[in-house]
mmCIF file of C-alpha atoms in Angstrom:
data_model
loop_
_atom_site.group_PDB
_atom_site.id
_atom_site.type_symbol
_atom_site.label_atom_id
_atom_site.label_comp_id
_atom_site.label_asym_id
_atom_site.label_seq_id
_atom_site.Cartn_x
_atom_site.Cartn_y
_atom_site.Cartn_z
ATOM 1 C CA MET A 1 99.005 5.192 113.508
ATOM 2 C CA THR A 2 97.031 7.579 111.320
ATOM 3 C CA ALA A 3 96.074 5.971 108.143
ATOM 4 C CA PRO A 4 99.100 6.612 106.017
ATOM 5 C CA PRO A 5 98.451 9.097 103.219
ATOM 6 C CA ASP A 6 100.065 8.025 99.879
ATOM 7 C CA LEU A 7 102.165 11.073 98.525
ATOM 8 C CA HIS A 8 102.735 9.471 95.134
ATOM 9 C CA HIS A 9 99.243 8.450 94.166
ATOM 10 C CA ASP A 10 97.028 11.064 95.647
ATOM 11 C CA ALA A 11 96.221 13.947 93.149
ATOM 12 C CA ASP A 12 96.786 16.417 95.987
ATOM 13 C CA PRO A 13 99.581 15.577 98.654
ATOM 14 C CA CYS A 14 98.426 18.393 100.958
ATOM 15 C CA GLU A 15 94.950 17.297 101.030
ATOM 16 C CA ALA A 16 96.039 13.848 101.988
ATOM 17 C CA LEU A 17 98.066 15.357 104.755
ATOM 18 C CA ILE A 18 94.884 16.909 106.531
ATOM 19 C CA ALA A 19 94.907 14.187 108.997
ATOM 20 C CA LEU A 20 98.397 14.735 110.076
ATOM 21 C CA LEU A 21 98.036 18.581 109.996
ATOM 22 C CA VAL A 22 95.191 18.667 112.270
ATOM 23 C CA ARG A 23 96.975 16.457 114.907
ATOM 24 C CA ALA A 24 100.300 18.189 114.651
ATOM 25 C CA GLY A 25 98.215 21.249 115.279
ATOM 26 C CA ASP A 26 96.961 20.054 118.562
ATOM 27 C CA GLY A 27 99.975 18.159 119.739
ATOM 28 C CA SER A 28 98.220 14.765 119.258
ATOM 29 C CA LEU A 29 100.559 13.383 116.310
ATOM 30 C CA ASP A 30 102.205 10.905 118.545
ATOM 31 C CA ASP A 31 103.262 8.468 115.841
ATOM 32 C CA ALA A 32 106.906 8.855 114.831
ATOM 33 C CA GLY A 33 106.328 7.665 111.405
ATOM 34 C CA ASP A 34 103.705 10.054 110.769
ATOM 35 C CA ARG A 35 105.759 12.910 112.258
ATOM 36 C CA ALA A 36 108.770 12.106 110.044
ATOM 37 C CA ARG A 37 106.426 11.696 107.006
ATOM 38 C CA LEU A 38 104.691 15.225 107.787
ATOM 39 C CA ASP A 39 108.114 16.889 108.487
ATOM 40 C CA ARG A 40 109.405 15.770 105.009
ATOM 41 C CA HIS A 41 106.462 17.269 103.437
ATOM 42 C CA LEU A 42 106.669 20.336 105.485
ATOM 43 C CA ALA A 43 110.256 20.811 104.263
ATOM 44 C CA SER A 44 109.221 21.605 100.786
ATOM 45 C CA CYS A 45 105.758 22.910 101.114
ATOM 46 C CA ALA A 46 105.150 26.337 102.345
ATOM 47 C CA ALA A 47 101.344 26.294 101.958
ATOM 48 C CA CYS A 48 101.394 23.338 104.621
ATOM 49 C CA ARG A 49 103.804 25.062 106.827
ATOM 50 C CA GLU A 50 101.485 28.024 107.108
ATOM 51 C CA ALA A 51 98.644 25.808 107.456
ATOM 52 C CA LEU A 52 99.978 23.986 110.371
ATOM 53 C CA GLU A 53 100.924 27.349 111.860
ATOM 54 C CA ALA A 54 97.080 28.317 111.705
ATOM 55 C CA GLN A 55 96.238 25.095 113.088
ATOM 56 C CA GLN A 56 98.266 25.643 116.091
ATOM 57 C CA ALA A 57 97.356 29.125 116.705
ATOM 58 C CA ALA A 58 93.678 28.469 116.346
ATOM 59 C CA HIS A 59 94.137 25.434 118.775
ATOM 60 C CA VAL A 60 95.982 27.502 121.249
ATOM 61 C CA ALA A 61 93.328 30.226 121.319
ATOM 62 C CA LEU A 62 90.495 28.148 121.836
ATOM 63 C CA ALA A 63 91.926 25.952 124.372
ATOM 64 C CA THR A 64 92.881 28.971 126.584
ATOM 65 C CA SER A 65 89.617 30.879 125.947
ATOM 66 C CA PHE A 66 86.883 28.855 127.832
ATOM 67 C CA ASP A 67 87.933 28.637 131.713
ATOM 68 C CA VAL A 68 84.996 27.181 132.875
ATOM 69 C CA GLU A 69 84.201 27.518 136.450
ATOM 70 C CA PRO A 70 80.945 25.843 137.315
ATOM 71 C CA PRO A 71 78.427 27.706 139.544
ATOM 72 C CA LEU A 72 78.613 26.671 143.158
ATOM 73 C CA GLY A 73 76.335 23.833 144.133
ATOM 74 C CA PHE A 74 75.687 22.916 140.243
ATOM 75 C CA ALA A 75 76.098 19.069 140.655
ATOM 76 C CA THR A 76 73.877 19.092 143.943
ATOM 77 C CA ARG A 77 71.274 21.347 142.331
ATOM 78 C CA ILE A 78 71.093 18.917 139.373
ATOM 79 C CA ALA A 79 71.125 15.914 141.474
ATOM 80 C CA ALA A 80 68.223 17.305 143.407
ATOM 81 C CA GLN A 81 66.281 18.030 140.297
ATOM 82 C CA VAL A 82 66.687 14.657 138.967
ATOM 83 C CA GLN A 83 65.276 13.131 142.045
ATOM 84 C CA ALA A 84 62.273 15.577 141.888
ATOM 85 C CA PRO A 85 59.237 14.258 140.345
ATOM 86 C CA ALA A 86 59.159 14.832 136.803
ATOM 87 C CA SER A 87 56.255 16.620 134.873
ATOM 88 C CA TRP A 88 53.208 14.463 134.621
ATOM 89 C CA PHE A 89 54.004 14.143 130.723
ATOM 90 C CA ASP A 90 57.514 12.553 131.509
ATOM 91 C CA ARG A 91 55.829 10.360 134.406
ATOM 92 C CA PHE A 92 53.126 8.969 132.001
ATOM 93 C CA ASP A 93 56.301 7.620 129.900
ATOM 94 C CA PHE A 94 54.112 7.361 126.792
ATOM 95 C CA ARG A 95 56.567 5.379 124.689
ATOM 96 C CA GLN A 96 56.746 2.522 127.239
ATOM 97 C CA TRP A 97 52.907 2.525 127.215
ATOM 98 C CA THR A 98 52.673 2.510 123.791
ATOM 99 C CA TRP A 99 54.175 -1.131 123.548
ATOM 100 C CA ARG A 100 53.344 -2.403 126.852
ATOM 101 C CA ALA A 101 49.782 -1.529 126.246
ATOM 102 C CA GLY A 102 49.685 -3.395 122.683
ATOM 103 C CA PRO A 103 48.262 -6.687 124.032
ATOM 104 C CA VAL A 104 45.773 -4.935 126.413
ATOM 105 C CA ALA A 105 44.556 -2.764 123.570
ATOM 106 C CA ALA A 106 44.274 -6.034 121.202
ATOM 107 C CA GLY A 107 42.254 -7.920 123.835
ATOM 108 C CA LEU A 108 40.099 -4.900 124.361
ATOM 109 C CA ALA A 109 39.395 -4.609 120.710
ATOM 110 C CA LEU A 110 38.695 -8.550 120.546
ATOM 111 C CA ALA A 111 36.247 -8.108 123.334
ATOM 112 C CA ALA A 112 34.555 -4.839 121.837
ATOM 113 C CA TRP A 113 34.068 -7.074 118.604
ATOM 114 C CA LEU A 114 32.591 -10.159 120.470
ATOM 115 C CA ILE A 115 30.164 -8.023 122.244
ATOM 116 C CA ALA A 116 29.365 -6.245 119.023
ATOM 117 C CA ALA A 117 29.065 -9.525 117.176
ATOM 118 C CA SER A 118 26.871 -11.277 119.689
ATOM 119 C CA SER A 119 24.423 -8.374 119.699
ATOM 120 C CA GLU A 120 23.897 -8.566 115.856
ATOM 121 C CA THR A 121 24.377 -12.108 114.832
ATOM 122 C CA THR A 122 24.187 -15.600 116.328
ATOM 123 C CA ILE A 123 27.319 -17.082 117.777
ATOM 124 C CA ALA A 124 27.206 -19.992 115.148
ATOM 125 C CA SER A 125 27.103 -17.574 112.298
ATOM 126 C CA ALA A 126 30.108 -15.609 113.738
ATOM 127 C CA GLY A 127 32.129 -18.619 114.757
ATOM 128 C CA GLY A 128 34.372 -18.396 111.382
ATOM 129 C CA ASP A 129 34.982 -14.751 111.713
ATOM 130 C CA LEU A 130 35.936 -15.220 115.510
ATOM 131 C CA ALA A 131 38.589 -17.557 114.616
ATOM 132 C CA THR A 132 39.930 -15.109 111.988
ATOM 133 C CA VAL A 133 39.929 -12.247 114.145
ATOM 134 C CA ALA A 134 41.491 -14.142 116.949
ATOM 135 C CA ASP A 135 44.508 -15.471 114.578
ATOM 136 C CA ALA A 136 44.957 -11.541 113.639
ATOM 137 C CA VAL A 137 45.151 -10.478 117.227
ATOM 138 C CA VAL A 138 47.634 -13.437 117.921
ATOM 139 C CA ALA A 139 49.756 -12.294 114.876
ATOM 140 C CA ALA A 140 49.626 -8.783 115.951
ATOM 141 C CA GLU A 141 50.991 -9.639 119.492
ATOM 142 C CA ALA A 142 53.609 -11.692 118.020
ATOM 143 C CA VAL A 143 54.981 -8.676 115.713
ATOM 144 C CA LEU A 144 54.787 -6.325 118.892
ATOM 145 C CA TRP A 145 56.985 -8.625 120.922
ATOM 146 C CA SER A 146 59.339 -9.771 118.122
ATOM 147 C CA ASP A 147 62.962 -9.307 118.443
ATOM 148 C CA ALA A 148 62.616 -6.620 115.634
ATOM 149 C CA MET A 149 60.552 -4.607 117.797
ATOM 150 C CA ASP A 150 62.180 -5.060 120.754
ATOM 151 C CA GLU A 151 65.088 -3.132 122.204
ATOM 152 C CA ALA A 152 66.458 -1.504 119.161
ATOM 153 C CA ASP A 153 63.256 0.051 118.079
ATOM 154 C CA LEU A 154 62.690 1.234 121.880
ATOM 155 C CA VAL A 155 66.160 2.725 121.751
ATOM 156 C CA SER A 156 65.631 4.165 118.349
ATOM 157 C CA LEU A 157 62.375 5.876 119.631
ATOM 158 C CA ALA A 158 64.274 7.171 122.747
ATOM 159 C CA TRP A 159 66.877 8.478 120.770
ATOM 160 C CA ASP A 160 64.378 10.336 118.659
ATOM 161 C CA ASP A 161 63.471 12.134 121.903
ATOM 162 C CA THR A 162 66.974 13.364 122.699
ATOM 163 C CA VAL A 163 68.808 13.746 119.627
ATOM 164 C CA GLN A 164 67.820 16.156 116.711
ATOM 165 C CA PRO A 165 68.653 15.744 113.229
ATOM 166 C CA ASP A 166 71.829 17.151 112.054
ATOM 167 C CA THR A 167 70.584 20.013 110.072
ATOM 168 C CA THR A 168 73.826 21.605 109.382
ATOM 169 C CA GLY A 169 74.467 20.313 105.894
ATOM 170 C CA GLY A 170 77.282 21.280 104.083
ATOM 171 C CA ASP A 171 79.720 19.301 102.080
ATOM 172 C CA GLU A 172 81.798 16.974 103.783
ATOM 173 C CA ALA A 173 85.297 16.228 102.327
ATOM 174 C CA GLY A 174 86.348 13.155 104.191
ATOM 175 C CA ALA A 175 90.107 13.491 104.361
ATOM 176 C CA GLN A 176 90.347 9.475 104.678
ATOM 177 C CA MET B 1 69.595 11.777 112.270
ATOM 178 C CA VAL B 2 72.783 11.259 114.180
ATOM 179 C CA PRO B 3 72.746 7.612 115.108
ATOM 180 C CA PRO B 4 73.647 6.242 118.302
ATOM 181 C CA ALA B 5 77.546 5.501 118.857
ATOM 182 C CA ARG B 6 78.422 1.790 118.884
ATOM 183 C CA PRO B 7 80.904 0.142 121.031
ATOM 184 C CA SER B 8 83.701 0.096 118.208
ATOM 185 C CA ASP B 9 83.580 3.811 118.343
ATOM 186 C CA THR B 10 85.711 3.625 121.556
ATOM 187 C CA GLY B 11 86.735 -0.070 121.864
ATOM 188 C CA GLU B 12 87.485 0.428 125.638
ATOM 189 C CA PRO B 13 85.429 -0.261 128.747
ATOM 190 C CA ASP B 14 83.358 2.814 130.022
ATOM 191 C CA PRO B 15 84.863 3.947 133.292
ATOM 192 C CA ASP B 16 81.602 5.612 134.134
ATOM 193 C CA GLU B 17 79.637 2.410 134.002
ATOM 194 C CA PRO B 18 79.478 1.527 137.850
ATOM 195 C CA LEU B 19 78.267 5.099 138.616
ATOM 196 C CA VAL B 20 75.939 5.279 135.599
ATOM 197 C CA ALA B 21 74.252 1.737 137.195
ATOM 198 C CA ARG B 22 73.901 3.296 140.541
ATOM 199 C CA ALA B 23 72.482 6.488 139.052
ATOM 200 C CA ARG B 24 70.037 4.334 137.122
ATOM 201 C CA ARG B 25 68.915 2.804 140.267
ATOM 202 C CA GLY B 26 67.933 6.131 141.625
ATOM 203 C CA ASP B 27 71.258 6.849 143.610
ATOM 204 C CA GLU B 28 71.413 10.706 144.196
ATOM 205 C CA GLY B 29 75.257 10.527 145.276
ATOM 206 C CA ALA B 30 76.081 8.782 141.799
ATOM 207 C CA VAL B 31 74.473 11.445 139.816
ATOM 208 C CA ARG B 32 76.091 13.921 141.730
ATOM 209 C CA LEU B 33 79.456 12.472 141.238
ATOM 210 C CA LEU B 34 78.816 12.352 137.400
ATOM 211 C CA VAL B 35 77.686 15.976 137.193
ATOM 212 C CA ASP B 36 80.867 16.938 139.250
ATOM 213 C CA ARG B 37 83.074 14.997 136.698
ATOM 214 C CA TYR B 38 81.779 16.540 133.636
ATOM 215 C CA GLN B 39 80.365 19.813 134.702
ATOM 216 C CA ARG B 40 83.266 21.706 133.207
ATOM 217 C CA ARG B 41 83.385 20.018 130.061
ATOM 218 C CA VAL B 42 79.492 20.187 129.114
ATOM 219 C CA ILE B 43 79.595 23.784 130.408
ATOM 220 C CA GLY B 44 82.548 24.415 128.167
ATOM 221 C CA LEU B 45 81.198 22.586 125.223
ATOM 222 C CA ALA B 46 77.678 24.443 125.554
ATOM 223 C CA TRP B 47 79.727 27.798 126.025
ATOM 224 C CA GLY B 48 81.733 27.254 122.992
ATOM 225 C CA LEU B 49 78.205 26.228 121.045
ATOM 226 C CA VAL B 50 76.053 28.794 121.880
ATOM 227 C CA GLY B 51 78.287 31.672 122.630
ATOM 228 C CA ASP B 52 77.183 32.969 125.895
ATOM 229 C CA HIS B 53 78.405 31.966 129.313
ATOM 230 C CA ALA B 54 75.127 32.301 131.359
ATOM 231 C CA ASP B 55 73.218 30.564 128.395
ATOM 232 C CA ALA B 56 75.645 27.722 128.361
ATOM 233 C CA GLU B 57 75.056 27.088 132.073
ATOM 234 C CA ASP B 58 71.286 26.811 131.169
ATOM 235 C CA VAL B 59 72.050 24.611 128.384
ATOM 236 C CA ALA B 60 74.304 22.413 130.375
ATOM 237 C CA GLN B 61 71.645 22.075 133.199
ATOM 238 C CA GLU B 62 68.962 21.113 130.840
ATOM 239 C CA ALA B 63 71.377 18.586 129.018
ATOM 240 C CA PHE B 64 72.289 16.993 132.265
ATOM 241 C CA LEU B 65 68.534 16.612 133.352
ATOM 242 C CA ARG B 66 67.651 15.296 129.897
ATOM 243 C CA ALA B 67 70.393 12.813 130.209
ATOM 244 C CA PHE B 68 69.484 11.510 133.848
ATOM 245 C CA ARG B 69 65.805 11.564 133.255
ATOM 246 C CA SER B 70 66.188 9.503 130.285
ATOM 247 C CA LEU B 71 69.052 7.426 131.512
ATOM 248 C CA ARG B 72 66.885 4.253 131.097
ATOM 249 C CA THR B 73 67.268 4.520 127.403
ATOM 250 C CA PHE B 74 71.222 4.533 127.684
ATOM 251 C CA ARG B 75 72.361 1.015 126.732
ATOM 252 C CA GLY B 76 75.797 1.429 126.853
ATOM 253 C CA GLN B 77 76.383 1.154 123.246
ATOM 254 C CA SER B 78 78.792 4.155 123.270
ATOM 255 C CA ARG B 79 80.574 5.752 126.614
ATOM 256 C CA PHE B 80 78.263 7.629 128.848
ATOM 257 C CA ARG B 81 80.247 10.669 128.255
ATOM 258 C CA THR B 82 79.937 10.501 124.505
ATOM 259 C CA TRP B 83 76.310 9.947 124.992
ATOM 260 C CA LEU B 84 76.073 13.146 127.288
ATOM 261 C CA PHE B 85 77.805 15.023 124.985
ATOM 262 C CA GLN B 86 75.422 14.203 122.160
ATOM 263 C CA ILE B 87 72.613 15.349 124.218
ATOM 264 C CA ALA B 88 74.668 18.490 125.135
ATOM 265 C CA ILE B 89 75.230 19.265 121.434
ATOM 266 C CA ASN B 90 71.510 18.701 120.501
ATOM 267 C CA THR B 91 70.196 20.859 123.592
ATOM 268 C CA ALA B 92 72.803 23.558 122.212
ATOM 269 C CA ARG B 93 71.476 23.355 118.637
ATOM 270 C CA THR B 94 67.873 23.794 120.184
ATOM 271 C CA HIS B 95 68.989 26.654 121.946
ATOM 272 C CA ARG B 96 70.531 28.305 119.049
ATOM 273 C CA ARG B 97 67.434 27.584 116.836
ATOM 274 C CA THR B 98 65.176 29.127 119.623
ATOM 275 C CA ARG B 99 67.322 32.020 120.046
ATOM 276 C CA ALA B 100 67.784 32.851 116.310
ATOM 277 C CA ARG B 101 64.140 32.763 115.934
ATOM 278 C CA ARG B 102 63.301 34.955 119.195
ATOM 279 C CA GLN B 103 65.878 37.647 118.027
ATOM 280 C CA GLU B 104 65.974 37.187 114.507
ATOM 281 C CA GLU B 105 69.646 37.794 114.379
ATOM 282 C CA ALA B 106 71.785 36.599 111.533
ATOM 283 C CA VAL B 107 74.273 34.144 112.925
ATOM 284 C CA GLY B 108 77.563 34.164 111.282
ATOM 285 C CA GLY B 109 77.993 38.016 110.732
ATOM 286 C CA SER B 110 80.927 39.816 110.721
ATOM 287 C CA ILE B 111 82.951 40.461 113.911
ATOM 288 C CA ASP B 112 82.096 43.811 115.218
ATOM 289 C CA LEU B 113 84.500 44.701 118.154
ATOM 290 C CA ASP B 114 84.611 47.634 120.436
ATOM 291 C CA THR B 115 88.338 47.873 121.215
ATOM 292 C CA THR B 116 88.113 51.413 122.904
ATOM 293 C CA ALA B 117 87.625 49.885 126.143
ATOM 294 C CA GLY B 118 91.188 48.396 125.960
ATOM 295 C CA GLY B 119 93.484 49.529 128.654
ATOM 296 C CA GLY B 120 95.016 47.459 131.081
ATOM 297 C CA SER B 121 96.203 43.764 130.453
ATOM 298 C CA LEU B 122 93.258 42.312 132.030
ATOM 299 C CA GLU B 123 91.016 44.131 129.850
ATOM 300 C CA GLN B 124 92.798 43.400 127.005
ATOM 301 C CA ALA B 125 92.862 39.616 127.764
ATOM 302 C CA VAL B 126 89.111 39.837 128.166
ATOM 303 C CA ILE B 127 88.763 41.449 124.670
ATOM 304 C CA ALA B 128 91.030 39.076 123.366
ATOM 305 C CA ARG B 129 88.775 36.317 124.399
ATOM 306 C CA ASP B 130 85.750 37.859 123.510
ATOM 307 C CA ARG B 131 87.351 38.157 119.772
ATOM 308 C CA ILE B 132 87.973 34.486 119.695
ATOM 309 C CA HIS B 133 84.442 33.820 120.836
ATOM 310 C CA ARG B 134 83.023 36.001 118.351
ATOM 311 C CA ALA B 135 85.188 34.333 115.627
ATOM 312 C CA LEU B 136 83.953 31.145 116.574
ATOM 313 C CA GLU B 137 80.537 32.325 116.281
ATOM 314 C CA THR B 138 81.187 33.151 112.456
ATOM 315 C CA LEU B 139 81.870 29.301 111.862
ATOM 316 C CA PRO B 140 79.272 27.023 110.468
ATOM 317 C CA ALA B 141 77.667 24.927 112.887
ATOM 318 C CA ASP B 142 79.237 21.751 111.626
ATOM 319 C CA LEU B 143 82.662 23.370 111.902
ATOM 320 C CA ARG B 144 82.104 24.873 115.098
ATOM 321 C CA GLU B 145 80.836 21.855 117.036
ATOM 322 C CA ALA B 146 83.925 19.752 115.630
ATOM 323 C CA VAL B 147 86.737 22.513 116.697
ATOM 324 C CA VAL B 148 84.818 22.920 120.215
ATOM 325 C CA LEU B 149 84.818 19.345 120.970
ATOM 326 C CA ARG B 150 88.487 18.900 120.014
ATOM 327 C CA ASP B 151 89.934 22.221 121.266
ATOM 328 C CA VAL B 152 87.882 23.192 124.059
ATOM 329 C CA ASN B 153 86.563 19.838 125.464
ATOM 330 C CA GLY B 154 89.735 17.761 124.459
ATOM 331 C CA LEU B 155 87.762 14.797 123.110
ATOM 332 C CA ASP B 156 89.908 12.675 120.824
ATOM 333 C CA TYR B 157 88.986 12.173 117.216
ATOM 334 C CA ARG B 158 87.227 8.840 117.417
ATOM 335 C CA GLU B 159 84.778 10.167 120.121
ATOM 336 C CA ILE B 160 84.065 13.390 118.180
ATOM 337 C CA ALA B 161 83.225 11.202 115.099
ATOM 338 C CA ALA B 162 80.952 9.021 117.566
ATOM 339 C CA ALA B 163 79.487 12.150 119.246
ATOM 340 C CA LEU B 164 78.717 13.723 116.016
ATOM 341 C CA GLY B 165 77.877 10.663 113.910
ATOM 342 C CA VAL B 166 80.372 11.266 111.214
ATOM 343 C CA PRO B 167 83.258 9.343 109.748
ATOM 344 C CA ILE B 168 86.657 10.019 111.606
ATOM 345 C CA GLY B 169 87.941 11.757 108.284
ATOM 346 C CA THR B 170 84.865 14.176 108.095
ATOM 347 C CA VAL B 171 85.798 15.420 111.824
ATOM 348 C CA GLU B 172 89.409 15.764 110.623
ATOM 349 C CA SER B 173 88.383 17.908 107.675
ATOM 350 C CA ARG B 174 85.884 19.828 109.677
ATOM 351 C CA ILE B 175 88.492 20.624 112.446
ATOM 352 C CA PHE B 176 91.152 21.571 109.693
ATOM 353 C CA ARG B 177 88.684 23.931 107.889
ATOM 354 C CA GLY B 178 87.301 25.332 111.317
ATOM 355 C CA ARG B 179 90.520 26.162 112.700
ATOM 356 C CA ALA B 180 91.747 27.670 109.326
ATOM 357 C CA ARG B 181 88.547 29.833 109.246
ATOM 358 C CA LEU B 182 89.159 30.851 112.806
ATOM 359 C CA ARG B 183 92.578 31.612 112.251
ATOM 360 C CA GLN B 184 91.683 33.938 109.234
ATOM 361 C CA ALA B 185 88.985 35.737 111.056
ATOM 362 C CA LEU B 186 91.243 36.568 113.977
ATOM 363 C CA THR B 187 93.993 37.547 111.485
ATOM 364 C CA HIS B 188 91.912 39.744 109.204
ATOM 365 C CA GLU B 189 89.459 41.393 111.959
ATOM 366 C CA PRO B 190 91.964 43.985 113.156
ATOM 367 C CA HIS B 191 92.407 45.351 109.318
ATOM 368 C CA ASP B 192 88.834 45.599 109.010
ATOM 369 C CA GLN B 193 88.476 47.214 112.346
ATOM 370 C CA GLY B 194 91.148 50.015 111.094
ATOM 371 C CA ALA B 195 89.320 50.223 107.813
ATOM 372 C CA ARG B 196 86.191 51.115 109.510
ATOM 373 C CA ARG B 197 87.824 53.801 111.485
#
């Protein structure tokens, strides 16, 4: 059942009936209680009767104006293209690499630092710093592989690739 | 940013899940079956959103390819078809932006129809359909997307809310306003046409 509008307390009862009007307009107002509530209102509101007529007319016009006949072999063509090798950029799959290469990058950084440090100072004098850097690397890896950085973020990153921001703007008059 | 849909958006098992699992393993037959299942709806959605049938097939093809090539990122947090429609919507949005830049055309202008070609009933039917498509083009993108998802694609209100990433009340409001504007455009257009003559 659709959330029942309160005709006695809403400032504009017609506004409160939008949820019922849109459903009645496309024939999906199935709940008998909602239908009776709407009918009672329509009996005394010419504006809503006109609005309902417009909803029905627009729905019918749209529902009958897009007769889609997919081109022959469309599905087969898509399936073949999906199986075909993707571009080098897609195959590289940089997002996965970004995360999986984290520990490797950390190890390389540590090795580079060790080489640089050994060439400039004695092992003894660098001992304390080495421990600090090793701790930092371990901590960085822990963050990389923590739950917070796991599935949710990977999904979010993937999402960024396929879903663009809704730039439509405009005011939203939530009817509920 | 439109957030991914959550399981609560549908609350029912995804009937596509077995095919999606096979497609994820590289089963070409499963991909073909999924495309077969949704090609009409994706092309119809794209047609309603980009306003041109030939472009719609290109957009639909791109949407399917993007979906299947990024299937590993689909975690089943929404129905497969909701996720697919989200990708189609965004592909259509990108197409419209690109086309608008390329053609430097103003989207949302007045309806300009040439009714002189009208003769037989078939022609009249084609013209009537064209009028509806053009009227749809005059709607703001948010209203157009909502009415196309409902009246062309036949998605239920919860699925539309999930696909657009907005509350269901917003969906109802957008559809209500979109249909009202569409009706107004279709009703007033012949008078405007007459006034120009």
